[in-house]
């Protein structure tokens, strides 16, 4: 019998270094629990992107490979082709995935590589100081857009899940959030399905995770979760996208 709330054995007994209210710590915990539930501990190989979470291998007792900026999907695809039985996953923030790495991500999905891809979208470039990221919303202030993002000057925010869905690919695409207990449980189910999908030989599974960046939003953890619910979710609706909207 599994005790509800028990700490996953994959999580190393050290504290996270993330800011208070950062979503990475919640997602790391979910990731560890899902990999343990699916008995993938010895098959899972993670590819870290460049961002606040690039040291996640310190916290998770799993095999990891580090990639250069934006190249996690390409590295993961090579790993999976070399070791077909591995449960290969990527973990990137939206700046790494959609700025430096948009080409790698789109082409990995277009080839239907049998990997799991996690993209944390918190509308901020956290590692380097809170600059504009590809998903920053119109009017949102950042260090490089102090007057707010102007789509005429800075472009429109990229909606990754919708963009991939428009390509009519066989990939499994889902967007989730971590701002409430209910959404955390939905994210758990999405992660579980996203690991199973490629292991069943069906192709790429991508989960876009709406997260919070309390430091560069200038909000308390509680206010940040409210911001996710009231501002981010309307702009980035939750749910399944594309051809594989079921299953």
Tab-separated table of N, CA and C in Angstrom, residues 128-236:
chain	number	residue	atom	x	y	z
A	128	UNK	N	18.716	34.344	-16.305
A	128	UNK	CA	19.597	35.473	-16.624
A	128	UNK	C	19.057	36.823	-16.166
A	129	UNK	N	17.940	36.826	-15.411
A	129	UNK	CA	17.534	38.081	-14.797
A	129	UNK	C	16.174	38.632	-15.138
A	130	UNK	N	15.284	37.840	-15.717
A	130	UNK	CA	13.913	38.297	-15.922
A	130	UNK	C	13.656	39.033	-17.217
A	131	UNK	N	14.386	38.677	-18.265
A	131	UNK	CA	14.181	39.340	-19.553
A	131	UNK	C	12.944	38.781	-20.267
A	132	UNK	N	12.619	39.401	-21.403
A	132	UNK	CA	11.513	38.955	-22.241
A	132	UNK	C	11.730	37.502	-22.658
A	133	UNK	N	10.674	36.698	-22.543
A	133	UNK	CA	10.704	35.328	-23.056
A	133	UNK	C	9.702	35.216	-24.196
A	134	UNK	N	9.760	34.139	-24.991
A	134	UNK	CA	8.853	34.025	-26.135
A	134	UNK	C	7.373	33.972	-25.776
A	135	UNK	N	7.032	33.667	-24.517
A	135	UNK	CA	5.620	33.555	-24.142
A	135	UNK	C	5.108	34.732	-23.311
A	136	UNK	N	5.965	35.699	-23.023
A	136	UNK	CA	5.524	36.871	-22.250
A	136	UNK	C	4.306	37.497	-22.925
A	137	UNK	N	3.305	37.805	-22.128
A	137	UNK	CA	2.039	38.300	-22.667
A	137	UNK	C	2.118	39.780	-23.034
A	138	UNK	N	1.266	40.206	-23.939
A	138	UNK	CA	1.217	41.611	-24.344
A	138	UNK	C	0.955	42.489	-23.125
A	139	UNK	N	1.759	43.526	-22.977
A	139	UNK	CA	1.626	44.432	-21.844
A	139	UNK	C	2.419	44.025	-20.623
A	140	UNK	N	2.909	42.792	-20.574
A	140	UNK	CA	3.660	42.328	-19.403
A	140	UNK	C	5.031	42.992	-19.361
A	141	UNK	N	5.399	43.495	-18.187
A	141	UNK	CA	6.681	44.164	-18.020
A	141	UNK	C	7.765	43.152	-17.671
A	142	UNK	N	8.909	43.311	-18.316
A	142	UNK	CA	10.083	42.504	-18.006
A	142	UNK	C	11.287	43.435	-17.954
A	143	UNK	N	12.438	42.889	-17.635
A	143	UNK	CA	13.632	43.734	-17.552
A	143	UNK	C	13.971	44.362	-18.904
A	144	UNK	N	13.675	43.684	-19.994
A	144	UNK	CA	13.982	44.224	-21.324
A	144	UNK	C	12.767	44.850	-22.004
A	145	UNK	N	11.609	44.775	-21.362
A	145	UNK	CA	10.413	45.488	-21.854
A	145	UNK	C	9.785	46.216	-20.667
A	146	UNK	N	10.480	47.230	-20.132
A	146	UNK	CA	9.999	47.892	-18.913
A	146	UNK	C	8.660	48.596	-19.084
A	147	UNK	N	8.280	48.917	-20.306
A	147	UNK	CA	6.978	49.541	-20.546
A	147	UNK	C	5.912	48.506	-20.898
A	148	UNK	N	6.295	47.247	-20.905
A	148	UNK	CA	5.366	46.184	-21.265
A	148	UNK	C	5.621	45.674	-22.672
A	149	UNK	N	5.322	44.415	-22.897
A	149	UNK	CA	5.531	43.839	-24.236
A	149	UNK	C	4.586	44.478	-25.243
A	150	UNK	N	5.151	45.022	-26.298
A	150	UNK	CA	4.389	45.625	-27.387
A	150	UNK	C	4.480	44.684	-28.589
A	151	UNK	N	3.394	44.012	-28.964
A	151	UNK	CA	3.459	43.061	-30.084
A	151	UNK	C	3.992	43.674	-31.374
A	152	UNK	N	3.785	44.981	-31.568
A	152	UNK	CA	4.285	45.618	-32.785
A	152	UNK	C	5.807	45.727	-32.782
A	153	UNK	N	6.375	45.802	-31.583
A	153	UNK	CA	7.828	45.902	-31.454
A	153	UNK	C	8.485	44.568	-31.157
A	154	UNK	N	7.856	43.801	-30.280
A	154	UNK	CA	8.502	42.609	-29.726
A	154	UNK	C	7.881	41.303	-30.199
A	155	UNK	N	6.856	41.382	-31.029
A	155	UNK	CA	6.200	40.166	-31.492
A	155	UNK	C	5.130	39.690	-30.527
A	156	UNK	N	4.342	38.743	-30.980
A	156	UNK	CA	3.274	38.178	-30.161
A	156	UNK	C	3.791	36.971	-29.378
A	157	UNK	N	3.184	36.668	-28.238
A	157	UNK	CA	3.587	35.474	-27.492
A	157	UNK	C	3.329	34.205	-28.294
A	158	UNK	N	4.250	33.260	-28.183
A	158	UNK	CA	4.111	31.980	-28.876
A	158	UNK	C	3.257	31.043	-28.031
A	159	UNK	N	2.228	30.509	-28.638
A	159	UNK	CA	1.382	29.510	-27.972
A	159	UNK	C	1.775	28.144	-28.523
A	160	UNK	N	2.672	27.504	-27.800
A	160	UNK	CA	3.325	26.295	-28.298
A	160	UNK	C	2.340	25.177	-28.618
A	161	UNK	N	1.463	24.862	-27.692
A	161	UNK	CA	0.558	23.727	-27.900
A	161	UNK	C	-0.335	23.945	-29.112
A	162	UNK	N	-0.872	25.159	-29.253
A	162	UNK	CA	-1.717	25.467	-30.399
A	162	UNK	C	-0.921	25.417	-31.706
A	163	UNK	N	0.315	25.900	-31.661
A	163	UNK	CA	1.147	25.891	-32.861
A	163	UNK	C	1.396	24.464	-33.338
A	164	UNK	N	1.759	23.582	-32.416
A	164	UNK	CA	2.012	22.192	-32.792
A	164	UNK	C	0.734	21.498	-33.237
A	165	UNK	N	-0.382	21.818	-32.576
A	165	UNK	CA	-1.661	21.214	-32.967
A	165	UNK	C	-2.024	21.585	-34.396
A	166	UNK	N	-1.665	22.801	-34.805
A	166	UNK	CA	-1.973	23.248	-36.158
A	166	UNK	C	-1.199	22.513	-37.230
A	167	UNK	N	-0.167	21.781	-36.832
A	167	UNK	CA	0.620	21.010	-37.795
A	167	UNK	C	0.006	19.642	-38.068
A	168	UNK	N	-1.063	19.294	-37.351
A	168	UNK	CA	-1.766	18.020	-37.540
A	168	UNK	C	-0.803	16.837	-37.451
A	169	UNK	N	-0.062	16.795	-36.362
A	169	UNK	CA	0.922	15.740	-36.143
A	169	UNK	C	0.337	14.639	-35.262
A	170	UNK	N	0.921	13.441	-35.296
A	170	UNK	CA	0.415	12.355	-34.448
A	170	UNK	C	0.860	12.442	-32.995
A	171	UNK	N	1.543	13.511	-32.619
A	171	UNK	CA	2.042	13.648	-31.252
A	171	UNK	C	0.901	13.839	-30.254
A	172	UNK	N	1.198	13.507	-28.992
A	172	UNK	CA	0.267	13.771	-27.885
A	172	UNK	C	0.680	15.090	-27.249
A	173	UNK	N	-0.197	16.074	-27.254
A	173	UNK	CA	0.122	17.422	-26.778
A	173	UNK	C	-0.887	17.823	-25.715
A	174	UNK	N	-0.397	18.273	-24.578
A	174	UNK	CA	-1.297	18.677	-23.495
A	174	UNK	C	-0.687	19.847	-22.737
A	175	UNK	N	-1.569	20.757	-22.298
A	175	UNK	CA	-1.129	21.875	-21.464
A	175	UNK	C	-1.787	21.744	-20.096
A	176	UNK	N	-0.981	21.890	-19.049
A	176	UNK	CA	-1.467	21.776	-17.674
A	176	UNK	C	-0.939	22.960	-16.870
A	177	UNK	N	-1.393	23.073	-15.633
A	177	UNK	CA	-0.922	24.122	-14.725
A	177	UNK	C	-0.681	23.511	-13.354
A	178	UNK	N	0.010	24.250	-12.498
A	178	UNK	CA	0.367	23.753	-11.168
A	178	UNK	C	-0.105	24.696	-10.069
A	179	UNK	N	-1.143	25.485	-10.350
A	179	UNK	CA	-1.532	26.551	-9.428
A	179	UNK	C	-2.587	26.150	-8.410
A	180	UNK	N	-3.038	24.910	-8.426
A	180	UNK	CA	-4.042	24.458	-7.459
A	180	UNK	C	-3.891	22.959	-7.269
A	181	UNK	N	-4.389	22.402	-6.160
A	181	UNK	CA	-4.307	20.949	-5.968
A	181	UNK	C	-4.956	20.169	-7.109
A	182	UNK	N	-6.091	20.669	-7.597
A	182	UNK	CA	-6.771	19.969	-8.693
A	182	UNK	C	-5.905	19.958	-9.951
A	183	UNK	N	-5.292	21.092	-10.250
A	183	UNK	CA	-4.451	21.150	-11.445
A	183	UNK	C	-3.170	20.332	-11.292
A	184	UNK	N	-2.651	20.250	-10.081
A	184	UNK	CA	-1.476	19.406	-9.849
A	184	UNK	C	-1.813	17.948	-10.141
A	185	UNK	N	-2.999	17.502	-9.726
A	185	UNK	CA	-3.401	16.119	-10.006
A	185	UNK	C	-3.611	15.895	-11.494
A	186	UNK	N	-4.163	16.889	-12.182
A	186	UNK	CA	-4.301	16.764	-13.642
A	186	UNK	C	-2.926	16.697	-14.309
A	187	UNK	N	-1.986	17.467	-13.776
A	187	UNK	CA	-0.627	17.429	-14.316
A	187	UNK	C	0.003	16.058	-14.099
A	188	UNK	N	-0.268	15.450	-12.954
A	188	UNK	CA	0.254	14.106	-12.688
A	188	UNK	C	-0.246	13.105	-13.740
A	189	UNK	N	-1.544	13.172	-14.035
A	189	UNK	CA	-2.127	12.278	-15.036
A	189	UNK	C	-1.524	12.539	-16.415
A	190	UNK	N	-1.308	13.817	-16.730
A	190	UNK	CA	-0.720	14.166	-18.024
A	190	UNK	C	0.706	13.630	-18.142
A	191	UNK	N	1.479	13.745	-17.074
A	191	UNK	CA	2.848	13.226	-17.093
A	191	UNK	C	2.854	11.715	-17.265
A	192	UNK	N	1.965	11.047	-16.551
A	192	UNK	CA	1.894	9.590	-16.654
A	192	UNK	C	1.602	9.173	-18.099
A	193	UNK	N	0.619	9.829	-18.706
A	193	UNK	CA	0.271	9.508	-20.097
A	193	UNK	C	1.409	9.862	-21.046
A	194	UNK	N	2.111	10.953	-20.738
A	194	UNK	CA	3.191	11.410	-21.616
A	194	UNK	C	4.389	10.470	-21.599
A	195	UNK	N	4.596	9.742	-20.520
A	195	UNK	CA	5.660	8.737	-20.504
A	195	UNK	C	5.209	7.454	-21.193
A	196	UNK	N	3.957	7.093	-21.020
A	196	UNK	CA	3.467	5.861	-21.632
A	196	UNK	C	3.400	5.961	-23.157
A	197	UNK	N	3.008	7.122	-23.659
A	197	UNK	CA	2.746	7.293	-25.094
A	197	UNK	C	3.940	6.880	-25.960
A	198	UNK	N	5.141	7.421	-25.739
A	198	UNK	CA	6.276	6.996	-26.567
A	198	UNK	C	6.723	5.569	-26.282
A	199	UNK	N	6.586	5.116	-25.037
A	199	UNK	CA	6.999	3.752	-24.712
A	199	UNK	C	6.094	2.722	-25.375
A	200	UNK	N	4.885	3.125	-25.724
A	200	UNK	CA	3.975	2.253	-26.472
A	200	UNK	C	4.240	2.314	-27.974
A	201	UNK	N	5.264	3.070	-28.369
A	201	UNK	CA	5.630	3.172	-29.769
A	201	UNK	C	4.785	4.127	-30.572
A	202	UNK	N	4.054	5.014	-29.902
A	202	UNK	CA	3.102	5.880	-30.595
A	202	UNK	C	3.718	7.207	-31.027
A	203	UNK	N	4.843	7.597	-30.441
A	203	UNK	CA	5.498	8.819	-30.878
A	203	UNK	C	5.759	9.811	-29.767
A	204	UNK	N	5.857	11.077	-30.142
A	204	UNK	CA	6.199	12.154	-29.217
A	204	UNK	C	5.034	12.501	-28.303
A	205	UNK	N	5.357	12.758	-27.042
A	205	UNK	CA	4.381	13.314	-26.106
A	205	UNK	C	4.978	14.579	-25.509
A	206	UNK	N	4.252	15.675	-25.606
A	206	UNK	CA	4.731	16.957	-25.081
A	206	UNK	C	3.732	17.507	-24.073
A	207	UNK	N	4.249	17.897	-22.920
A	207	UNK	CA	3.431	18.534	-21.890
A	207	UNK	C	3.963	19.943	-21.664
A	208	UNK	N	3.121	20.931	-21.937
A	208	UNK	CA	3.444	22.324	-21.627
A	208	UNK	C	2.867	22.619	-20.249
A	209	UNK	N	3.715	23.070	-19.338
A	209	UNK	CA	3.318	23.275	-17.946
A	209	UNK	C	3.330	24.768	-17.628
A	210	UNK	N	2.177	25.321	-17.283
A	210	UNK	CA	2.129	26.721	-16.864
A	210	UNK	C	2.656	26.820	-15.442
A	211	UNK	N	3.743	27.557	-15.280
A	211	UNK	CA	4.352	27.710	-13.968
A	211	UNK	C	4.383	29.158	-13.540
A	212	UNK	N	4.938	29.387	-12.361
A	212	UNK	CA	5.018	30.749	-11.827
A	212	UNK	C	6.471	31.124	-11.558
A	213	UNK	N	6.767	32.405	-11.729
A	213	UNK	CA	8.093	32.951	-11.433
A	213	UNK	C	7.892	34.134	-10.491
A	214	UNK	N	7.843	33.836	-9.208
A	214	UNK	CA	7.516	34.867	-8.217
A	214	UNK	C	8.529	36.008	-8.217
A	215	UNK	N	9.796	35.675	-8.381
A	215	UNK	CA	10.850	36.688	-8.284
A	215	UNK	C	10.715	37.744	-9.370
A	216	UNK	N	10.593	37.320	-10.621
A	216	UNK	CA	10.571	38.296	-11.716
A	216	UNK	C	9.168	38.765	-12.065
A	217	UNK	N	8.160	38.139	-11.502
A	217	UNK	CA	6.820	38.733	-11.574
A	217	UNK	C	6.632	39.760	-10.466
A	218	UNK	N	7.457	39.690	-9.422
A	218	UNK	CA	7.325	40.596	-8.287
A	218	UNK	C	6.085	40.310	-7.461
A	219	UNK	N	5.721	39.015	-7.340
A	219	UNK	CA	4.509	38.627	-6.617
A	219	UNK	C	4.839	37.623	-5.523
A	220	UNK	N	3.997	37.587	-4.501
A	220	UNK	CA	4.118	36.556	-3.478
A	220	UNK	C	3.706	35.218	-4.083
A	221	UNK	N	4.077	34.092	-3.460
A	221	UNK	CA	3.644	32.794	-3.985
A	221	UNK	C	2.134	32.687	-4.154
A	222	UNK	N	1.377	33.200	-3.194
A	222	UNK	CA	-0.087	33.129	-3.288
A	222	UNK	C	-0.603	33.980	-4.437
A	223	UNK	N	-0.092	35.203	-4.546
A	223	UNK	CA	-0.535	36.085	-5.634
A	223	UNK	C	-0.110	35.542	-6.998
A	224	UNK	N	1.028	34.862	-7.031
A	224	UNK	CA	1.486	34.288	-8.298
A	224	UNK	C	0.533	33.202	-8.782
A	225	UNK	N	0.036	32.371	-7.865
A	225	UNK	CA	-0.912	31.328	-8.274
A	225	UNK	C	-2.223	31.950	-8.763
A	226	UNK	N	-2.622	33.050	-8.144
A	226	UNK	CA	-3.810	33.766	-8.618
A	226	UNK	C	-3.570	34.324	-10.015
A	227	UNK	N	-2.362	34.826	-10.243
A	227	UNK	CA	-2.010	35.358	-11.566
A	227	UNK	C	-2.080	34.262	-12.632
A	228	UNK	N	-1.608	33.078	-12.289
A	228	UNK	CA	-1.696	31.963	-13.238
A	228	UNK	C	-3.149	31.706	-13.607
A	229	UNK	N	-4.011	31.650	-12.589
A	229	UNK	CA	-5.429	31.344	-12.831
A	229	UNK	C	-6.138	32.444	-13.607
A	230	UNK	N	-5.865	33.695	-13.265
A	230	UNK	CA	-6.643	34.804	-13.825
A	230	UNK	C	-6.059	35.379	-15.116
A	231	UNK	N	-4.759	35.221	-15.324
A	231	UNK	CA	-4.111	35.836	-16.488
A	231	UNK	C	-3.533	34.814	-17.459
A	232	UNK	N	-2.795	33.843	-16.935
A	232	UNK	CA	-2.124	32.904	-17.831
A	232	UNK	C	-3.075	31.874	-18.434
A	233	UNK	N	-3.929	31.284	-17.610
A	233	UNK	CA	-4.824	30.242	-18.133
A	233	UNK	C	-5.761	30.775	-19.218
A	234	UNK	N	-6.331	31.988	-19.076
A	234	UNK	CA	-7.138	32.504	-20.192
A	234	UNK	C	-6.331	32.682	-21.482
A	235	UNK	N	-5.057	33.031	-21.350
A	235	UNK	CA	-4.213	33.225	-22.533
A	235	UNK	C	-3.684	31.906	-23.086
A	236	UNK	N	-3.473	30.947	-22.184
A	236	UNK	CA	-2.955	29.627	-22.563
A	236	UNK	C	-3.909	28.562	-22.016
